[in-house]
């Protein structure tokens, strides 16, 4: 079965609106908000990190944004938190930072706009160094593409150094990974036995 692409409550509501299904439209928004406020780790707290993963599209590679939950500087009653963009790997500056700032409604969780517009599937939340939430299409950390030197053992058993670029996987990408690894191992074995 093919993996469904990630969608957000706002995207599902827009699809229902196009289909002229008011019940599904309202249900998508109310259900999305209810899932956030009912989450065991919610609300976010000052110091939490929020990673937003944007899937590859067309000629744009997958990219991530890292936000920190900070105390808001906006005036108002009570304590309010907001998201501050820390870093991003977006192909252009114009694409990054859309979820930064205070939530659209006073008193809402700092992550509400990202949750509703990007969708839970694309988000990961880290608290005190531990991942407390990871959506199916979200990386558990910022994507890095800098090459590094690592120790490696070649197919011939020789130990040495290799230049590697790490590839982080989302939970959705992990599905079926073991099967692909076993299949590739069998291919390599057949190649070696044929020599």
PDB file of C-alpha atoms in Angstrom:
ATOM      1  CA  UNK A   1       0.000   0.000   0.000  1.00  0.00           C
ATOM      2  CA  UNK A   2       1.403   3.427  -0.936  1.00  0.00           C
ATOM      3  CA  UNK A   3       2.157   5.866   1.865  1.00  0.00           C
ATOM      4  CA  UNK A   4      -0.295   8.751   2.035  1.00  0.00           C
ATOM      5  CA  UNK A   5       1.229  12.185   1.959  1.00  0.00           C
ATOM      6  CA  UNK A   6       1.074  14.280   5.096  1.00  0.00           C
ATOM      7  CA  UNK A   7      -1.839  16.659   5.433  1.00  0.00           C
ATOM      8  CA  UNK A   8      -2.859  19.249   7.973  1.00  0.00           C
ATOM      9  CA  UNK A   9      -6.225  20.093   9.530  1.00  0.00           C
ATOM     10  CA  UNK A  10      -6.323  23.248   7.369  1.00  0.00           C
ATOM     11  CA  UNK A  11      -5.612  21.216   4.191  1.00  0.00           C
ATOM     12  CA  UNK A  12      -8.313  18.667   5.097  1.00  0.00           C
ATOM     13  CA  UNK A  13     -10.778  21.477   5.820  1.00  0.00           C
ATOM     14  CA  UNK A  14     -10.013  23.093   2.444  1.00  0.00           C
ATOM     15  CA  UNK A  15     -10.619  19.762   0.666  1.00  0.00           C
ATOM     16  CA  UNK A  16     -13.953  19.376   2.488  1.00  0.00           C
ATOM     17  CA  UNK A  17     -14.902  22.947   1.590  1.00  0.00           C
ATOM     18  CA  UNK A  18     -14.220  22.260  -2.103  1.00  0.00           C
ATOM     19  CA  UNK A  19     -16.477  19.208  -1.781  1.00  0.00           C
ATOM     20  CA  UNK A  20     -19.106  21.409  -0.093  1.00  0.00           C
ATOM     21  CA  UNK A  21     -19.062  19.220   3.020  1.00  0.00           C
ATOM     22  CA  UNK A  22     -19.510  21.613   5.951  1.00  0.00           C
ATOM     23  CA  UNK A  23     -19.549  18.841   8.553  1.00  0.00           C
ATOM     24  CA  UNK A  24     -16.180  17.463   7.349  1.00  0.00           C
ATOM     25  CA  UNK A  25     -14.737  20.987   7.114  1.00  0.00           C
ATOM     26  CA  UNK A  26     -15.627  21.864  10.712  1.00  0.00           C
ATOM     27  CA  UNK A  27     -14.677  18.355  11.848  1.00  0.00           C
ATOM     28  CA  UNK A  28     -11.180  18.694  10.376  1.00  0.00           C
ATOM     29  CA  UNK A  29     -10.539  21.948  12.234  1.00  0.00           C
ATOM     30  CA  UNK A  30     -12.137  20.948  15.537  1.00  0.00           C
ATOM     31  CA  UNK A  31     -10.537  17.490  15.401  1.00  0.00           C
ATOM     32  CA  UNK A  32      -7.093  18.907  14.647  1.00  0.00           C
ATOM     33  CA  UNK A  33      -7.302  21.361  17.531  1.00  0.00           C
ATOM     34  CA  UNK A  34      -8.679  18.677  19.847  1.00  0.00           C
ATOM     35  CA  UNK A  35      -5.763  16.363  19.010  1.00  0.00           C
ATOM     36  CA  UNK A  36      -3.317  19.104  19.998  1.00  0.00           C
ATOM     37  CA  UNK A  37      -4.940  20.144  23.277  1.00  0.00           C
ATOM     38  CA  UNK A  38      -5.489  16.477  24.200  1.00  0.00           C
ATOM     39  CA  UNK A  39      -1.874  15.435  23.601  1.00  0.00           C
ATOM     40  CA  UNK A  40      -0.125  14.137  26.721  1.00  0.00           C
ATOM     41  CA  UNK A  41       2.883  16.440  26.177  1.00  0.00           C
ATOM     42  CA  UNK A  42       0.861  19.605  25.410  1.00  0.00           C
ATOM     43  CA  UNK A  43       1.048  22.492  25.899  1.00  0.00           C
ATOM     44  CA  UNK A  44       4.539  23.346  24.745  1.00  0.00           C
ATOM     45  CA  UNK A  45       6.779  25.018  27.322  1.00  0.00           C
ATOM     46  CA  UNK A  46       9.519  27.620  27.253  1.00  0.00           C
ATOM     47  CA  UNK A  47      12.678  25.833  26.070  1.00  0.00           C
ATOM     48  CA  UNK A  48      10.928  23.204  23.925  1.00  0.00           C
ATOM     49  CA  UNK A  49      12.217  22.824  20.366  1.00  0.00           C
ATOM     50  CA  UNK A  50       9.812  22.343  17.470  1.00  0.00           C
ATOM     51  CA  UNK A  51      11.037  20.921  14.167  1.00  0.00           C
ATOM     52  CA  UNK A  52       8.960  21.361  11.037  1.00  0.00           C
ATOM     53  CA  UNK A  53       9.819  19.048   8.121  1.00  0.00           C
ATOM     54  CA  UNK A  54       8.786  20.163   4.633  1.00  0.00           C
ATOM     55  CA  UNK A  55       8.740  17.286   2.134  1.00  0.00           C
ATOM     56  CA  UNK A  56      10.636  17.427  -1.130  1.00  0.00           C
ATOM     57  CA  UNK A  57       8.534  18.919  -3.900  1.00  0.00           C
ATOM     58  CA  UNK A  58       9.437  19.297  -7.556  1.00  0.00           C
ATOM     59  CA  UNK A  59      13.017  20.520  -7.719  1.00  0.00           C
ATOM     60  CA  UNK A  60      13.130  21.529  -4.022  1.00  0.00           C
ATOM     61  CA  UNK A  61      14.760  19.089  -1.601  1.00  0.00           C
ATOM     62  CA  UNK A  62      13.289  18.213   1.789  1.00  0.00           C
ATOM     63  CA  UNK A  63      14.094  20.913   4.335  1.00  0.00           C
ATOM     64  CA  UNK A  64      13.568  21.640   8.016  1.00  0.00           C
ATOM     65  CA  UNK A  65      12.943  24.556  10.336  1.00  0.00           C
ATOM     66  CA  UNK A  66      13.896  24.637  14.008  1.00  0.00           C
ATOM     67  CA  UNK A  67      11.860  26.819  16.365  1.00  0.00           C
ATOM     68  CA  UNK A  68      12.334  27.430  20.072  1.00  0.00           C
ATOM     69  CA  UNK A  69       9.391  28.079  22.376  1.00  0.00           C
ATOM     70  CA  UNK A  70      10.109  31.375  24.164  1.00  0.00           C
ATOM     71  CA  UNK A  71       8.165  33.679  26.500  1.00  0.00           C
ATOM     72  CA  UNK A  72       6.191  36.158  24.428  1.00  0.00           C
ATOM     73  CA  UNK A  73       6.972  39.853  24.438  1.00  0.00           C
ATOM     74  CA  UNK A  74       3.400  40.660  23.342  1.00  0.00           C
ATOM     75  CA  UNK A  75       1.361  42.527  25.951  1.00  0.00           C
ATOM     76  CA  UNK A  76      -1.677  40.752  27.373  1.00  0.00           C
ATOM     77  CA  UNK A  77      -3.091  38.971  30.393  1.00  0.00           C
ATOM     78  CA  UNK A  78      -1.258  35.944  31.741  1.00  0.00           C
ATOM     79  CA  UNK A  79       1.805  34.201  30.406  1.00  0.00           C
ATOM     80  CA  UNK A  80       2.017  33.615  26.668  1.00  0.00           C
ATOM     81  CA  UNK A  81       4.603  31.671  24.647  1.00  0.00           C
ATOM     82  CA  UNK A  82       5.573  32.009  20.997  1.00  0.00           C
ATOM     83  CA  UNK A  83       7.838  30.313  18.461  1.00  0.00           C
ATOM     84  CA  UNK A  84      11.197  31.872  17.526  1.00  0.00           C
ATOM     85  CA  UNK A  85      12.944  30.609  14.374  1.00  0.00           C
ATOM     86  CA  UNK A  86      16.396  29.321  15.337  1.00  0.00           C
ATOM     87  CA  UNK A  87      17.639  27.806  12.064  1.00  0.00           C
ATOM     88  CA  UNK A  88      16.432  26.375   8.789  1.00  0.00           C
ATOM     89  CA  UNK A  89      17.679  24.449   5.772  1.00  0.00           C
ATOM     90  CA  UNK A  90      15.117  25.958   3.377  1.00  0.00           C
ATOM     91  CA  UNK A  91      16.355  26.563  -0.174  1.00  0.00           C
ATOM     92  CA  UNK A  92      15.507  30.264   0.216  1.00  0.00           C
ATOM     93  CA  UNK A  93      15.011  32.672   3.130  1.00  0.00           C
ATOM     94  CA  UNK A  94      11.478  33.504   1.933  1.00  0.00           C
ATOM     95  CA  UNK A  95      10.279  29.958   2.668  1.00  0.00           C
ATOM     96  CA  UNK A  96      11.412  29.907   6.304  1.00  0.00           C
ATOM     97  CA  UNK A  97       9.935  31.354   9.468  1.00  0.00           C
ATOM     98  CA  UNK A  98       6.228  31.305   8.682  1.00  0.00           C
ATOM     99  CA  UNK A  99       5.294  29.815  12.059  1.00  0.00           C
ATOM    100  CA  UNK A 100       7.406  32.191  14.159  1.00  0.00           C
ATOM    101  CA  UNK A 101       5.848  34.723  16.509  1.00  0.00           C
ATOM    102  CA  UNK A 102       2.902  34.508  18.863  1.00  0.00           C
ATOM    103  CA  UNK A 103      -0.057  32.205  18.119  1.00  0.00           C
ATOM    104  CA  UNK A 104      -2.900  33.756  16.153  1.00  0.00           C
ATOM    105  CA  UNK A 105      -5.226  33.685  19.173  1.00  0.00           C
ATOM    106  CA  UNK A 106      -4.229  34.821  22.669  1.00  0.00           C
ATOM    107  CA  UNK A 107      -3.939  31.947  25.104  1.00  0.00           C
ATOM    108  CA  UNK A 108      -3.373  29.263  22.452  1.00  0.00           C
ATOM    109  CA  UNK A 109      -0.363  26.952  22.543  1.00  0.00           C
ATOM    110  CA  UNK A 110       2.682  28.398  20.753  1.00  0.00           C
ATOM    111  CA  UNK A 111       2.624  25.435  18.341  1.00  0.00           C
ATOM    112  CA  UNK A 112      -1.050  25.830  17.339  1.00  0.00           C
ATOM    113  CA  UNK A 113      -0.469  27.593  14.000  1.00  0.00           C
ATOM    114  CA  UNK A 114       2.205  25.097  12.908  1.00  0.00           C
ATOM    115  CA  UNK A 115       0.036  22.169  14.090  1.00  0.00           C
ATOM    116  CA  UNK A 116      -3.022  23.373  12.191  1.00  0.00           C
ATOM    117  CA  UNK A 117      -1.294  24.614   9.010  1.00  0.00           C
ATOM    118  CA  UNK A 118       1.709  22.278   8.565  1.00  0.00           C
ATOM    119  CA  UNK A 119       0.018  19.382  10.332  1.00  0.00           C
ATOM    120  CA  UNK A 120       1.071  17.079  13.138  1.00  0.00           C
ATOM    121  CA  UNK A 121       2.598  14.618  10.647  1.00  0.00           C
ATOM    122  CA  UNK A 122       5.292  17.178   9.778  1.00  0.00           C
ATOM    123  CA  UNK A 123       6.189  18.197  13.356  1.00  0.00           C
ATOM    124  CA  UNK A 124       8.490  16.940  16.092  1.00  0.00           C
ATOM    125  CA  UNK A 125       8.664  18.382  19.629  1.00  0.00           C
ATOM    126  CA  UNK A 126      11.738  18.001  21.834  1.00  0.00           C
ATOM    127  CA  UNK A 127      11.625  18.719  25.568  1.00  0.00           C
ATOM    128  CA  UNK A 128      14.709  18.555  27.769  1.00  0.00           C
ATOM    129  CA  UNK A 129      16.613  16.731  25.018  1.00  0.00           C
ATOM    130  CA  UNK A 130      13.991  13.984  24.522  1.00  0.00           C
ATOM    131  CA  UNK A 131      11.569  13.689  21.610  1.00  0.00           C
ATOM    132  CA  UNK A 132       8.084  13.903  23.168  1.00  0.00           C
ATOM    133  CA  UNK A 133       6.231  13.927  19.836  1.00  0.00           C
ATOM    134  CA  UNK A 134       7.193  12.944  16.290  1.00  0.00           C
ATOM    135  CA  UNK A 135       4.811  12.939  13.342  1.00  0.00           C
ATOM    136  CA  UNK A 136       5.046  10.230  10.665  1.00  0.00           C
ATOM    137  CA  UNK A 137       6.624  12.569   8.101  1.00  0.00           C
ATOM    138  CA  UNK A 138       8.801  14.531  10.543  1.00  0.00           C
ATOM    139  CA  UNK A 139      12.493  14.230  11.203  1.00  0.00           C
ATOM    140  CA  UNK A 140      13.455  14.013  14.885  1.00  0.00           C
ATOM    141  CA  UNK A 141      16.046  16.744  14.388  1.00  0.00           C
ATOM    142  CA  UNK A 142      17.234  19.274  11.862  1.00  0.00           C
ATOM    143  CA  UNK A 143      18.372  17.803   8.541  1.00  0.00           C
ATOM    144  CA  UNK A 144      22.094  18.199   8.018  1.00  0.00           C
ATOM    145  CA  UNK A 145      23.920  17.503   4.798  1.00  0.00           C
ATOM    146  CA  UNK A 146      27.525  18.292   5.738  1.00  0.00           C
ATOM    147  CA  UNK A 147      29.867  15.423   4.891  1.00  0.00           C
ATOM    148  CA  UNK A 148      31.995  13.999   7.705  1.00  0.00           C
ATOM    149  CA  UNK A 149      34.706  11.387   8.080  1.00  0.00           C
ATOM    150  CA  UNK A 150      33.704   8.144   9.802  1.00  0.00           C
ATOM    151  CA  UNK A 151      35.259   4.757  10.456  1.00  0.00           C
ATOM    152  CA  UNK A 152      33.954   2.125   8.062  1.00  0.00           C
ATOM    153  CA  UNK A 153      34.402  -1.494   7.079  1.00  0.00           C
ATOM    154  CA  UNK A 154      34.288  -2.236   3.367  1.00  0.00           C
ATOM    155  CA  UNK A 155      32.538  -5.187   1.746  1.00  0.00           C
ATOM    156  CA  UNK A 156      35.959  -6.897   1.574  1.00  0.00           C
ATOM    157  CA  UNK A 157      36.393  -6.574   5.366  1.00  0.00           C
ATOM    158  CA  UNK A 158      39.046  -3.844   5.207  1.00  0.00           C
ATOM    159  CA  UNK A 159      38.733  -1.234   7.973  1.00  0.00           C
ATOM    160  CA  UNK A 160      39.351   2.409   7.078  1.00  0.00           C
ATOM    161  CA  UNK A 161      37.963   5.910   6.845  1.00  0.00           C
ATOM    162  CA  UNK A 162      35.054   6.954   4.662  1.00  0.00           C
ATOM    163  CA  UNK A 163      33.347  10.250   3.910  1.00  0.00           C
ATOM    164  CA  UNK A 164      29.654   9.954   4.694  1.00  0.00           C
ATOM    165  CA  UNK A 165      26.603  12.172   4.529  1.00  0.00           C
ATOM    166  CA  UNK A 166      23.993  11.155   7.076  1.00  0.00           C
ATOM    167  CA  UNK A 167      20.442  10.705   5.890  1.00  0.00           C
ATOM    168  CA  UNK A 168      17.812  11.026   8.586  1.00  0.00           C
ATOM    169  CA  UNK A 169      14.587   9.125   8.070  1.00  0.00           C
ATOM    170  CA  UNK A 170      11.040   9.874   9.139  1.00  0.00           C
ATOM    171  CA  UNK A 171       8.880   7.105  10.672  1.00  0.00           C
ATOM    172  CA  UNK A 172       7.054   6.843   7.332  1.00  0.00           C
ATOM    173  CA  UNK A 173      10.377   6.295   5.532  1.00  0.00           C
ATOM    174  CA  UNK A 174      11.403   3.660   8.108  1.00  0.00           C
ATOM    175  CA  UNK A 175       8.469   1.462   7.064  1.00  0.00           C
ATOM    176  CA  UNK A 176       9.861  -1.180   4.765  1.00  0.00           C
ATOM    177  CA  UNK A 177      13.474  -0.149   5.366  1.00  0.00           C
ATOM    178  CA  UNK A 178      14.474  -3.515   6.839  1.00  0.00           C
ATOM    179  CA  UNK A 179      13.103  -5.306   3.778  1.00  0.00           C
ATOM    180  CA  UNK A 180      15.080  -3.024   1.461  1.00  0.00           C
ATOM    181  CA  UNK A 181      18.262  -3.596   3.513  1.00  0.00           C
ATOM    182  CA  UNK A 182      17.817  -7.389   3.371  1.00  0.00           C
ATOM    183  CA  UNK A 183      17.071  -7.242  -0.354  1.00  0.00           C
ATOM    184  CA  UNK A 184      20.206  -5.164  -1.017  1.00  0.00           C
ATOM    185  CA  UNK A 185      22.292  -7.554   1.116  1.00  0.00           C
ATOM    186  CA  UNK A 186      21.058 -10.478  -0.968  1.00  0.00           C
ATOM    187  CA  UNK A 187      21.992  -8.616  -4.179  1.00  0.00           C
ATOM    188  CA  UNK A 188      25.510  -7.958  -2.885  1.00  0.00           C
ATOM    189  CA  UNK A 189      25.875 -11.603  -1.842  1.00  0.00           C
ATOM    190  CA  UNK A 190      24.829 -12.797  -5.321  1.00  0.00           C
ATOM    191  CA  UNK A 191      27.352 -10.387  -6.901  1.00  0.00           C
ATOM    192  CA  UNK A 192      30.184 -11.689  -4.656  1.00  0.00           C
ATOM    193  CA  UNK A 193      29.267 -15.330  -5.204  1.00  0.00           C
ATOM    194  CA  UNK A 194      29.215 -14.769  -8.969  1.00  0.00           C
ATOM    195  CA  UNK A 195      32.830 -13.527  -9.018  1.00  0.00           C
TER     196      UNK A 195
END
